[in-house]
CSV table of C-alpha atoms in Angstrom, one decimal:
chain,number,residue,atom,x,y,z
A,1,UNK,CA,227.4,-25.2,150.5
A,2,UNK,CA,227.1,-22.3,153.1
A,3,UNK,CA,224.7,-22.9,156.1
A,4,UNK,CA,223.5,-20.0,157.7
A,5,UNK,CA,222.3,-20.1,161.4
A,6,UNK,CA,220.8,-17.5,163.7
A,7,UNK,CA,221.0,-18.2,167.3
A,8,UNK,CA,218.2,-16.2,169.7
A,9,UNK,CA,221.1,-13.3,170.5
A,10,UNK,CA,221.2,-12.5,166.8
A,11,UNK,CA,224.6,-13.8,166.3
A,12,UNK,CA,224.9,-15.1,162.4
A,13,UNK,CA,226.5,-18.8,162.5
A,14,UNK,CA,227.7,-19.2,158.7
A,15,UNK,CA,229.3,-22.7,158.4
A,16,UNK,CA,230.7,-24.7,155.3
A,17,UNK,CA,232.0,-28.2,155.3
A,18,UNK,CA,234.6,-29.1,153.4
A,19,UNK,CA,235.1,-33.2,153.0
A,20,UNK,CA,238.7,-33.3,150.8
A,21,UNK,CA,240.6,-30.7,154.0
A,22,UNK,CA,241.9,-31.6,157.5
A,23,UNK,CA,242.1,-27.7,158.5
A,24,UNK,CA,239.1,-25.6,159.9
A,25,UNK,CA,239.3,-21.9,159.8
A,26,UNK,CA,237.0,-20.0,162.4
A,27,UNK,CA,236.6,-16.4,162.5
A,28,UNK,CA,234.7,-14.0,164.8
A,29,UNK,CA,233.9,-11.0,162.9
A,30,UNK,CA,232.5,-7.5,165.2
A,31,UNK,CA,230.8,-5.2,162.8
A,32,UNK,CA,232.7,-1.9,164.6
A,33,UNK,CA,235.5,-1.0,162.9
A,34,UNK,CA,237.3,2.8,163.3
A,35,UNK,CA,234.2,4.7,161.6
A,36,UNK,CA,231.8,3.8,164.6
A,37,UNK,CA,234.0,5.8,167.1
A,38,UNK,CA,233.2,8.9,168.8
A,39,UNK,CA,235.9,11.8,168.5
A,40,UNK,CA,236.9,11.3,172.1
A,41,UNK,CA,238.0,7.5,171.7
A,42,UNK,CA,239.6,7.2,167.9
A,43,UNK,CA,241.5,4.1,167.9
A,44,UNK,CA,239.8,2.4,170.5
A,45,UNK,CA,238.3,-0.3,168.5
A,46,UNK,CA,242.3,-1.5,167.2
A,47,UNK,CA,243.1,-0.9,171.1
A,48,UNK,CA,240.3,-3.6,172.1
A,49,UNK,CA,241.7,-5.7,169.0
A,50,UNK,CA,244.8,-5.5,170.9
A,51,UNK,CA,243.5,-6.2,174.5
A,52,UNK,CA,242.1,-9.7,173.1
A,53,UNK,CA,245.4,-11.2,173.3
A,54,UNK,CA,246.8,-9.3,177.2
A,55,UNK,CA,244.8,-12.4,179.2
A,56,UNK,CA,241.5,-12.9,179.8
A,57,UNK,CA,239.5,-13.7,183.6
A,58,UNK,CA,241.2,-17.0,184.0
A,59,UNK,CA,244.1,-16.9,181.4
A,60,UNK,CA,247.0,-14.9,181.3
A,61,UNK,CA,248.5,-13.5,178.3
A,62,UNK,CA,251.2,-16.2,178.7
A,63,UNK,CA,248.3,-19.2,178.6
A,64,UNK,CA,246.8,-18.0,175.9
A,65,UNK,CA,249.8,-18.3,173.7
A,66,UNK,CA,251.2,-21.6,175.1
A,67,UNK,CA,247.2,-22.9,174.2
A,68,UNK,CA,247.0,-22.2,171.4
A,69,UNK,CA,250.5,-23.4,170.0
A,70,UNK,CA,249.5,-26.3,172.0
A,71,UNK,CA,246.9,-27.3,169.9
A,72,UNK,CA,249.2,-26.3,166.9
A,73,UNK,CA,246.7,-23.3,166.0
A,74,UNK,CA,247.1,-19.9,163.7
A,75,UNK,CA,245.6,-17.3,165.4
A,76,UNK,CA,245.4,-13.4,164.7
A,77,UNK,CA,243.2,-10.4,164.6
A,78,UNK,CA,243.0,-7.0,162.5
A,79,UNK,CA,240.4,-4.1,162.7
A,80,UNK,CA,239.5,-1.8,159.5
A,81,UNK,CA,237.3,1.0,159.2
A,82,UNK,CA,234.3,-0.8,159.7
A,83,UNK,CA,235.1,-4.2,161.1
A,84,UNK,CA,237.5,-5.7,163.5
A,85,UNK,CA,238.4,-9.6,163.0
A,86,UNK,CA,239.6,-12.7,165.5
A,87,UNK,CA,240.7,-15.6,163.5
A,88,UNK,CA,241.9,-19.1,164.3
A,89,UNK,CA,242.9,-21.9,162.5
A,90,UNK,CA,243.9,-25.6,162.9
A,91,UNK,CA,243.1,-29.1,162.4
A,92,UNK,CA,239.8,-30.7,162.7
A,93,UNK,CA,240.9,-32.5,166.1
A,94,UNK,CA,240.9,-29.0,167.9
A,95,UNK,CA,238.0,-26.8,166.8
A,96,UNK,CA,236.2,-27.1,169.8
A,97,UNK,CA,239.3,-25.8,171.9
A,98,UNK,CA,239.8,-23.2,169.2
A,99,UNK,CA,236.4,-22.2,169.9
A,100,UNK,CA,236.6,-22.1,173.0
A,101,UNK,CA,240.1,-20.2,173.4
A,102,UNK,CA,238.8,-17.0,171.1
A,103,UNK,CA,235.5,-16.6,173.1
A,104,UNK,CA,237.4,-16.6,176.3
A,105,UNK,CA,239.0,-13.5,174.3
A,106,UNK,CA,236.0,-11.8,173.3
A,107,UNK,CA,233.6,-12.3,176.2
A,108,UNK,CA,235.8,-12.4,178.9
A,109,UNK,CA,239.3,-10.0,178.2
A,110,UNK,CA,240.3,-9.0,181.8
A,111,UNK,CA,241.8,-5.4,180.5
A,112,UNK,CA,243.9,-5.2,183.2
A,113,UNK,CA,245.0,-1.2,184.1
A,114,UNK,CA,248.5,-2.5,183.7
A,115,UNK,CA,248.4,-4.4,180.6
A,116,UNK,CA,246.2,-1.4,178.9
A,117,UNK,CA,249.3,1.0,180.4
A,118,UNK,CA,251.7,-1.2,178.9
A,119,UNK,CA,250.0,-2.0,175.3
A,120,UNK,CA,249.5,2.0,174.8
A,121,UNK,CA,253.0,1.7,174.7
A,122,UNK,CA,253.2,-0.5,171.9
A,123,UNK,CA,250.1,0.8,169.7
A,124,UNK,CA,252.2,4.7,169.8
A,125,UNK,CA,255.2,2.4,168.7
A,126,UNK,CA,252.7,0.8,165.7
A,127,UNK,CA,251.9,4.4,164.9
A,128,UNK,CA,255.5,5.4,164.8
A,129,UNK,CA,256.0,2.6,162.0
A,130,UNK,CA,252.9,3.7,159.6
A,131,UNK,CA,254.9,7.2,159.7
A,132,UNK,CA,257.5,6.0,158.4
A,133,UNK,CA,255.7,4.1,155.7
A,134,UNK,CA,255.3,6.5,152.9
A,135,UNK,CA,252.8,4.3,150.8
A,136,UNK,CA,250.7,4.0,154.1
A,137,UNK,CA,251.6,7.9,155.4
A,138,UNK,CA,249.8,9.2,151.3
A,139,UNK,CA,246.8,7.1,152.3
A,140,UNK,CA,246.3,8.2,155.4
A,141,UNK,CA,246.8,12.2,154.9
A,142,UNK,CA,244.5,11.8,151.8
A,143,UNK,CA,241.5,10.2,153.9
A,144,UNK,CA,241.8,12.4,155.7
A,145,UNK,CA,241.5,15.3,153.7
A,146,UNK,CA,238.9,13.6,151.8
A,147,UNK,CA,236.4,12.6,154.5
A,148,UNK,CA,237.1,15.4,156.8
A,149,UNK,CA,235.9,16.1,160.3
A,150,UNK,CA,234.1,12.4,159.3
A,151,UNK,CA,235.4,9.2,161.7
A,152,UNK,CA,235.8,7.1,157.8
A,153,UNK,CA,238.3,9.4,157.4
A,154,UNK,CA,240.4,9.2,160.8
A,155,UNK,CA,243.7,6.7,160.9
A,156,UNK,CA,242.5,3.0,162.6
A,157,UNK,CA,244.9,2.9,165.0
A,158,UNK,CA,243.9,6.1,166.5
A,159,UNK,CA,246.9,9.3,167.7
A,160,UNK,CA,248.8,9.1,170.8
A,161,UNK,CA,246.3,11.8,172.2
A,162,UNK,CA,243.1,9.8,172.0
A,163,UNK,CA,245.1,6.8,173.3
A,164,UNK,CA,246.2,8.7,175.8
A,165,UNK,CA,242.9,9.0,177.1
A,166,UNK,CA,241.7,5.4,176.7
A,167,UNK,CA,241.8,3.6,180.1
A,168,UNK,CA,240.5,0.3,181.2
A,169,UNK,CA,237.1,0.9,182.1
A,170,UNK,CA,236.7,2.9,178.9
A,171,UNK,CA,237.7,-0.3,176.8
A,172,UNK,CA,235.4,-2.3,178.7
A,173,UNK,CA,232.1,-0.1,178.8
A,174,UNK,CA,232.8,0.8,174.7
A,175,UNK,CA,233.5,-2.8,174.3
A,176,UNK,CA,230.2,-4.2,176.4
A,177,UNK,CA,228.3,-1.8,174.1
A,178,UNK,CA,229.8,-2.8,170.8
A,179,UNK,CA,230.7,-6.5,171.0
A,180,UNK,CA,226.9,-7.9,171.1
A,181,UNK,CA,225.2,-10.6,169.4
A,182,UNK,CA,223.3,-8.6,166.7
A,183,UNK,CA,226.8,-7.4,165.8
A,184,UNK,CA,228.7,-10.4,165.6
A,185,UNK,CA,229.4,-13.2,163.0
A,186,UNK,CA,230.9,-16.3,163.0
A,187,UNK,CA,232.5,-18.0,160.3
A,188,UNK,CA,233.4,-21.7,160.4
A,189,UNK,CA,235.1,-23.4,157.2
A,190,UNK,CA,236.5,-26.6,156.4
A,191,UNK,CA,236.9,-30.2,158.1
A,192,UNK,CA,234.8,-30.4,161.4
A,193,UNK,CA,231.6,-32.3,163.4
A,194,UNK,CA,228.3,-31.6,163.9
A,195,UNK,CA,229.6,-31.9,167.4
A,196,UNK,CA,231.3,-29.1,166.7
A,197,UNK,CA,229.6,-26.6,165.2
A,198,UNK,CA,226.8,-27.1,168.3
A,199,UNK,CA,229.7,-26.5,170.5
A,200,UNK,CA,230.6,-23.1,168.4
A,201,UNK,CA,227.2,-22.4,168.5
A,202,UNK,CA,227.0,-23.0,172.5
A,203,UNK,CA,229.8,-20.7,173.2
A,204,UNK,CA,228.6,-17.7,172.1
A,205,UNK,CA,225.0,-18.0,172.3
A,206,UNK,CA,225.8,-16.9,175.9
A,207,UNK,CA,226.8,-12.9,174.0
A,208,UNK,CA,223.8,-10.5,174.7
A,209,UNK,CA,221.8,-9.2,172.2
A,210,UNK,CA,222.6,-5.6,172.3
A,211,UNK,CA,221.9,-3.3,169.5
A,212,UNK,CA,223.8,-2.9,166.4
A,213,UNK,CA,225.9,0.1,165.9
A,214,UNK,CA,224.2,2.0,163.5
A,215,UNK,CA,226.9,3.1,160.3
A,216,UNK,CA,227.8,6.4,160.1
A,217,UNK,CA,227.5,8.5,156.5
A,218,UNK,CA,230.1,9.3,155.1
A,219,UNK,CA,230.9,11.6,152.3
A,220,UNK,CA,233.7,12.4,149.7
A,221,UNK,CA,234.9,16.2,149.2
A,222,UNK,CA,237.9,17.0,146.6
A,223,UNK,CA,241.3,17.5,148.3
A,224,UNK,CA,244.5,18.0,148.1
A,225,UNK,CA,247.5,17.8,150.2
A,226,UNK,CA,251.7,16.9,150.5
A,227,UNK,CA,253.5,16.3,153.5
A,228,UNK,CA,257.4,16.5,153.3
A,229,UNK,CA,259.3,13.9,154.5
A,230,UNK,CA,263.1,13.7,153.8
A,231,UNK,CA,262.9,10.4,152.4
A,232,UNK,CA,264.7,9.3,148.5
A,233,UNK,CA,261.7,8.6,146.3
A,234,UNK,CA,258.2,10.8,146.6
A,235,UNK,CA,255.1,8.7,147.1
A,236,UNK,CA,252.3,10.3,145.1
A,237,UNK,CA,248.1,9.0,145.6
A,238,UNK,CA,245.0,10.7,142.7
A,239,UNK,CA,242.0,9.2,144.2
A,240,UNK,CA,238.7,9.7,142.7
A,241,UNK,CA,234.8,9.4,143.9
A,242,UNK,CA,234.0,5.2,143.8
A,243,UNK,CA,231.4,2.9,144.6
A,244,UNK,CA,230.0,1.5,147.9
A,245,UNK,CA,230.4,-1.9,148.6
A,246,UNK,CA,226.9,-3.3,147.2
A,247,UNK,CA,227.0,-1.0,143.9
A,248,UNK,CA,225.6,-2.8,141.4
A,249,UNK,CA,228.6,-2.2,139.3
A,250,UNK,CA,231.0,-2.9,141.9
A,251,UNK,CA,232.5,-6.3,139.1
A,252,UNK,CA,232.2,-3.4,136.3
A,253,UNK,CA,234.6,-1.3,138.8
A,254,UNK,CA,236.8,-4.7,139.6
A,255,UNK,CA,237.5,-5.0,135.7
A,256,UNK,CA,237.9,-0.9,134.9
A,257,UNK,CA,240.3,-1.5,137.9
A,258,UNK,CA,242.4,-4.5,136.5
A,259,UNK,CA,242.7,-3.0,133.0
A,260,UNK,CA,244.0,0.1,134.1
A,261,UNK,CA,246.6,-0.6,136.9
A,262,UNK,CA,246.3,-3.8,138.8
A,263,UNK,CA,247.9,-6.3,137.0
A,264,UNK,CA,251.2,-6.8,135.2
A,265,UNK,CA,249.6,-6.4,131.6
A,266,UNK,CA,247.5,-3.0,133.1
A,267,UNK,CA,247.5,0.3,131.2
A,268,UNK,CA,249.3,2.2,133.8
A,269,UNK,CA,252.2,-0.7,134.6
A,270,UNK,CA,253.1,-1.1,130.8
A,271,UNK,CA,253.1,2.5,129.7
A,272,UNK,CA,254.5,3.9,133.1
A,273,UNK,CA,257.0,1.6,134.0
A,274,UNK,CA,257.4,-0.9,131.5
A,275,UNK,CA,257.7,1.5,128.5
A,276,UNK,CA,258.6,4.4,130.2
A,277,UNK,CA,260.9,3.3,132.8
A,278,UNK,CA,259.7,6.1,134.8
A,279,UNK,CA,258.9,4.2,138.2
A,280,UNK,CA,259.4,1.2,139.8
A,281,UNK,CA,255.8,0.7,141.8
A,282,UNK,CA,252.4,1.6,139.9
A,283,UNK,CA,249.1,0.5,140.6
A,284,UNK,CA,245.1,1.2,140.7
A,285,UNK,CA,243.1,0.0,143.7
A,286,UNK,CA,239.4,0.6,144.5
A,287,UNK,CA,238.7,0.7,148.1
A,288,UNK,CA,234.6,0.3,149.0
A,289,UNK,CA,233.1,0.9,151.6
A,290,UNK,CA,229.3,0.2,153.3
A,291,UNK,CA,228.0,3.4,151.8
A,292,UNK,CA,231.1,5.8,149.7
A,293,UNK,CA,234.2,4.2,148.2
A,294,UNK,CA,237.1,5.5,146.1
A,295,UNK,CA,238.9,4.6,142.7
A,296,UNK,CA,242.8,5.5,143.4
A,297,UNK,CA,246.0,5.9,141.7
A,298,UNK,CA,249.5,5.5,143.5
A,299,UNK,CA,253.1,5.6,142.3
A,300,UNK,CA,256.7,6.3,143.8
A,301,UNK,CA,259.1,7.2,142.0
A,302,UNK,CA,262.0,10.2,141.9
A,303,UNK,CA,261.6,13.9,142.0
A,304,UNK,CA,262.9,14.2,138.7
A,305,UNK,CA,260.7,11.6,137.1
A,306,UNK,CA,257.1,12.6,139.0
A,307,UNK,CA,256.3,15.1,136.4
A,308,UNK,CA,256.3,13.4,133.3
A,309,UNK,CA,254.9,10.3,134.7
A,310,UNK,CA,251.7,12.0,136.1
A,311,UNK,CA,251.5,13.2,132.7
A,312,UNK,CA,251.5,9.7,131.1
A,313,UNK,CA,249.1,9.0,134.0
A,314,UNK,CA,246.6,11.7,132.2
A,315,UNK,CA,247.3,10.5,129.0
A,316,UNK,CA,246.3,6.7,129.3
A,317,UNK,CA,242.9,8.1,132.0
A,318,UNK,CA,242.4,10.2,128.8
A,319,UNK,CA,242.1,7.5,126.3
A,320,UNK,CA,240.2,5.2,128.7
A,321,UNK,CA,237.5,7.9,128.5
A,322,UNK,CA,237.9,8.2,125.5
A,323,UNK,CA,238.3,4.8,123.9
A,324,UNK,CA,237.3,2.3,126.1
A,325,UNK,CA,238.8,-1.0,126.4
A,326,UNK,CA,239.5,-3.5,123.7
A,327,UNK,CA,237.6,-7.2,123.8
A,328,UNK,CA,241.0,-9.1,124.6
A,329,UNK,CA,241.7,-6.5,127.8
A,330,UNK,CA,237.7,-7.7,128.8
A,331,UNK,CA,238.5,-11.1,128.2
A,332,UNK,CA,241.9,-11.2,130.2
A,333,UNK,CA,240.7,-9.2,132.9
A,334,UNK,CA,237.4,-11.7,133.4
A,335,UNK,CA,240.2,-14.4,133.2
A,336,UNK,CA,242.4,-12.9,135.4
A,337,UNK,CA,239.5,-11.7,138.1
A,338,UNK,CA,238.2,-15.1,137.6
A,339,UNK,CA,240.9,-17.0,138.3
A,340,UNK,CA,241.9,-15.0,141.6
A,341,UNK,CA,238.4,-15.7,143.1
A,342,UNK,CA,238.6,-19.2,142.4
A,343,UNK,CA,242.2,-19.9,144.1
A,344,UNK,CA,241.7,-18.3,146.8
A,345,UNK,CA,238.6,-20.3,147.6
A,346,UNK,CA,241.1,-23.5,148.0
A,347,UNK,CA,242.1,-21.5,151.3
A,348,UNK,CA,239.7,-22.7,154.4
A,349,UNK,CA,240.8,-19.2,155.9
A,350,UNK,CA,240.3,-17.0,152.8
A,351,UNK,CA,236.9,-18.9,152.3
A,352,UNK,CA,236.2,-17.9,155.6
A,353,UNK,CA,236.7,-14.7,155.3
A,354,UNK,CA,234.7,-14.3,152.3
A,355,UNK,CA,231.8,-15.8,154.0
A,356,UNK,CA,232.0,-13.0,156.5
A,357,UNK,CA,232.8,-10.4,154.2
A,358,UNK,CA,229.8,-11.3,152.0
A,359,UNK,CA,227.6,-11.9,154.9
A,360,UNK,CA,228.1,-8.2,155.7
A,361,UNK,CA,228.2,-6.8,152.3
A,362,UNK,CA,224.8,-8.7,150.7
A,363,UNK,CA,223.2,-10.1,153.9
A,364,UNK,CA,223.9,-13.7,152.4
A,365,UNK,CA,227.4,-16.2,151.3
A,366,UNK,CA,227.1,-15.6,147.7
A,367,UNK,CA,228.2,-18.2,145.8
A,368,UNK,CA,231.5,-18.1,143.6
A,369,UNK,CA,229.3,-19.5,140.7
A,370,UNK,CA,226.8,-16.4,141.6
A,371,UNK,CA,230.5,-13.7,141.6
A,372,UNK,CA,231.4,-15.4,138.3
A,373,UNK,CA,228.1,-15.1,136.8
A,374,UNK,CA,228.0,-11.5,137.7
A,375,UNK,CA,231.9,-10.6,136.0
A,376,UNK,CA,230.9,-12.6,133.2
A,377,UNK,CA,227.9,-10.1,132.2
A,378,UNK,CA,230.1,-7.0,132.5
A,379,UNK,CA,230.6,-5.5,129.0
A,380,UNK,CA,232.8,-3.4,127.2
A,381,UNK,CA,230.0,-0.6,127.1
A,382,UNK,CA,229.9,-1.3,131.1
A,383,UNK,CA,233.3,0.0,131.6
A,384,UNK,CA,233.1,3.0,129.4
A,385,UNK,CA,230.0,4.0,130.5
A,386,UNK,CA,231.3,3.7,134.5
A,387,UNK,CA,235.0,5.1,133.3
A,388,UNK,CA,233.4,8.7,132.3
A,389,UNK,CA,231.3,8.3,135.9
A,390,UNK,CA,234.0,8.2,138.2
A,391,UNK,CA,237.5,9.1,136.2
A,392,UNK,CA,236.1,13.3,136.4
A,393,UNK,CA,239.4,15.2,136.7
A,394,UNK,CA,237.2,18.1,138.9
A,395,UNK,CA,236.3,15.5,141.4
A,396,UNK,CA,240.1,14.2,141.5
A,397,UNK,CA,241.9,14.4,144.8
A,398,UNK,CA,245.9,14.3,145.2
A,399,UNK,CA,248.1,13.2,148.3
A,400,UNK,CA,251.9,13.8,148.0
A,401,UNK,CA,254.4,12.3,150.3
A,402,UNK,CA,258.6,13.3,150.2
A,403,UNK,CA,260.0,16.0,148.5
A,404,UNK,CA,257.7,17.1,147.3
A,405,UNK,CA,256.1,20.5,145.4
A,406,UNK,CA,252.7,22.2,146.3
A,407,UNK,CA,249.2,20.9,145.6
A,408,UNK,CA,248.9,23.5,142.9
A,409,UNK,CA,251.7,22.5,140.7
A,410,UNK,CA,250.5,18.5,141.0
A,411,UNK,CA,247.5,19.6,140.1
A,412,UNK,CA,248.3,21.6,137.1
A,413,UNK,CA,249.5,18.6,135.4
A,414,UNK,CA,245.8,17.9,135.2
A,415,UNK,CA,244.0,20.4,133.8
C-alpha cells in the first residue's frame, strides 16, 4: 500500500514497502522539466540534470561514483518536458547512504565554472547524436512546428546557443528557484526500515519551501514540415490533436492506441508490414501531457515504398472511423494493456516511478486495481466515439525526415 507524507517544506514523501524484495528504489522527482524555461535559458533544466553528477561542496565527481558503486548502487537521472528525475537503487542495507548520496546532489551541486565549461561540451556532443537520429530528428522538427514559439514545443536538451549562454551562476540562481520543496517528490519502494524512511525524510526536510513553478499552456496548431537528410530510409511522423494527461478517456486513448499500432497484432503492423511488406518499423504512440497531448503515427521505410504505405495508413484510420473495433481486438488489447501494467509493477524502480508519475498526474498513487478497473470499463462504443474525436484528417500534422518530397505532396495522400 502507498503511504503518502507531507513534510512542513511541502515535499511529498510517497513510500511503499515491499516484504518478498531485498532492493529499494528511491527517486527524487523536480516538477521542472524543458516547458518551464524562459527563451533565454532552453536546455537549462537537462544542463542542471547533468551538473548533479560534476561534484557536489564536499564530493568530487570522482567520489560520487566510487560511492555509490561502493554501496553496489544504480544510479541515473533524465529530464522531459515537464519533469526532471534522480534515481537510485540498491539493497536494503544502503538506503540511508543512497539517500544521502543523491541529496548531497540536489541540495548541494558545487557547479563549478570549469566543470559547467567542460559539460557544455558534452551536452552539444549529446545534441550532435539526436541529429543524427532520424526517428528522434521527425519528433523533434514536428514539436516544434506544432507548439510553436511555445517552450512544450522546444528540444529538452536545449541548442548550442542557449547553452552557450548558460554559466555557473545562472544554473545555480535558476536551480535555487526551481528545486524547492513544494516542487519536489520523493519516491521510496521496496525493502527498507522505518529507520529509514525517517532518515529520507530528514534529509530533505532541510529543501526550502519555495513556490511551485506554475505550468505553462500550451497549444496544438496543424503543421507540416521535412527536413532533408542524406540518409537510406526516410523517417515519416502524422501526429494528431490528443489528450492531457488526466483526460478522462486517457485508458479509452491507451486501447484506440494498442489496436491501431502498438502491438505486434495492431492494425497498422499487420497491414503495413506484415501484409504489405512495405516497411520494417511501424507504430502508434500517444504522448500526454499536463494540459495538451498528441495521438501519432511513425514509420521508416524507402523512398520508393513511402507512398503507397501512407496510403494503407489512410485506408486502415478510414475504417477505424468507420467501423470501429471488433470485441476480440477490445478483449486482447485490455489483456495486453493489462498485463504490461501488472509486470512492470514486479520492478521496485518502475513501481517507483509510477508512484511519482501518478502523484503528479492525479494528486494521489492510484492503485493498479483502481488502472485496471478503469481499462476494464472502456467499451467498444468508447473507442469509436474518441476515434472520430481525435483521428480528423484537417487537424493532421506531418514531419518528414530523408529524402524526402514537399509537405504538399505527403499531404495530398490524405485528402
Amino acid at each position: 500500500m502507498v503511504e503518502k507524507i507531507i513534510l512542513d517544506n511541502g515535499v511529498r514523501v510517497l513510500h511503499e514497502k515491499l516484504e518478498h524484495v531485498r532492493s529499494c528504489a528511491l527517486g527524487v522527482w523536480v516538477e521542472n522539466g524543458s516547458c518551464h524555461e524562459p527563451d533565454g535559458l532552453a536546455g537549462i533544466s537537462h544542463y542542471i540534470e547533468h551538473m548533479m553528477f560534476k561534484g557536489t561542496e564536499s564530493r568530487t565527481a570522482a567520489d560520487l561514483a566510487k560511492d555509490f558503486d561502493a554501496i553496489g548502487g544504480q544510479v541515473n537521472a533524465f529530464t522531459t518536458k515537464e519533469h526532471t528525475c534522480y534515481y537510485a537503487r540498491t539493497l536494503d542495507t544502503h538506503v540511508q547512504k543512497a539517500a544521502e548520496l543523491l541529496c548531497d546532489m540536489v541540495l548541494h551541486s558545487a557547479f563549478r565554472p570549469e566543470d559547467v565549461d567542460l559539460e557544455r561540451g558534452v551536452i552539444v556532443e549529446e545534441i550532435g547524436m539526436y541529429e543524427d537520429t532520424p526517428e528522434d530528428l521527425v519528433s523533434e522538427i514536428l514539436s516544434a512546428a506544432v507548439y510553436p514559439s511555445q517552450a512544450l514545443g522546444r528540444p529538452i536538451l536545449g541548442t548550442p546557443g542557449t547553452l552557450q549562454h548558460i554559466d555557473s551562476q545562472a544554473l545555480k540562481d535558476y536551480c535555487s528557484k526551481q528545486y524547492v520543496g513544494r516542487n519536489t517528490i520523493i519516491s521510496l519502494c521496496g525493502s527498507f526500515s522505518d529507520a529509514d524512511l525517517q532518515a529520507v525524510c530528514d534529509a530533505f526536510s532541510v529543501l526550502p519551501a519555495g513556490e511551485p513553478a506554475p505550468m505553462p499552456k500550451a497549444s496544438y496548431r496543424k503543421a507540416a514540415v521535412v527536413k532533408k537528410k542524406d540518409i537510406e530510409q526516410n523517417h515519416l511522423l502524422l501526429v494528431f490533436p490528443g489528450l492531457h494527461a488526466n483526460h478522462p478517456d486517457r485508458y479509452v486513448l491507451a486501447a484506440l492506441n494498442n489496436i491501431l499500432g502498438s502491438g505486434m497484432s495492431s492494425r497498422l503492423f499487420q497491414r503495413v508490414r506484415e501484409q504489405s511488406g512495405l516497411c520494417y518499423s511501424i507504430y502508434s504512440f500517444t504522448s500526454l501531457y499536463q494540459n495538451t497531448g498528441v495521438l501519432g503515427i511513425y514509420v521508416a521505410l524507402g523512398r520508393e515504398t513511402q507512398d503507397a504505405a501512407l496510403r494503407l495508413i489512410r485506408e486502415e484510420l478510414e475504417k477505424f472511423l468507420s467501423n470501429g473495433v471488433t470485441e476480440e481486438e477490445l478483449s486482447r488489447t485490455k489483456e495486453q494493456l493489462k498485463t504490461t501494467l501488472l509486470m512492470s509493477l514486479e520492478s521496485t524502480n518502475s513501481r517507483m516511478s509510477s508512484m511519482a508519475r501518478n502523484e503528479m498526474i492525479f494528486g494521489h498513487a492510484q492503485s493498479p486495481e483502481e488502472a485496471v478497473e478503469k481499462l476494464e470499463k472502456v467499451t467498444i462504443g468508447d473507442i469509436h466515439r474518441l476515434a472520430k474525436d481525435l483521428l480528423d484528417f484537417e487537424q493532421m500534422s506531418f514531419s518528414a525526415v530523408g529524402n524526402v518530397s514537399q509537405p504538399e505532396e505527403y499531404l495530398a495522400l490524405f485528402r
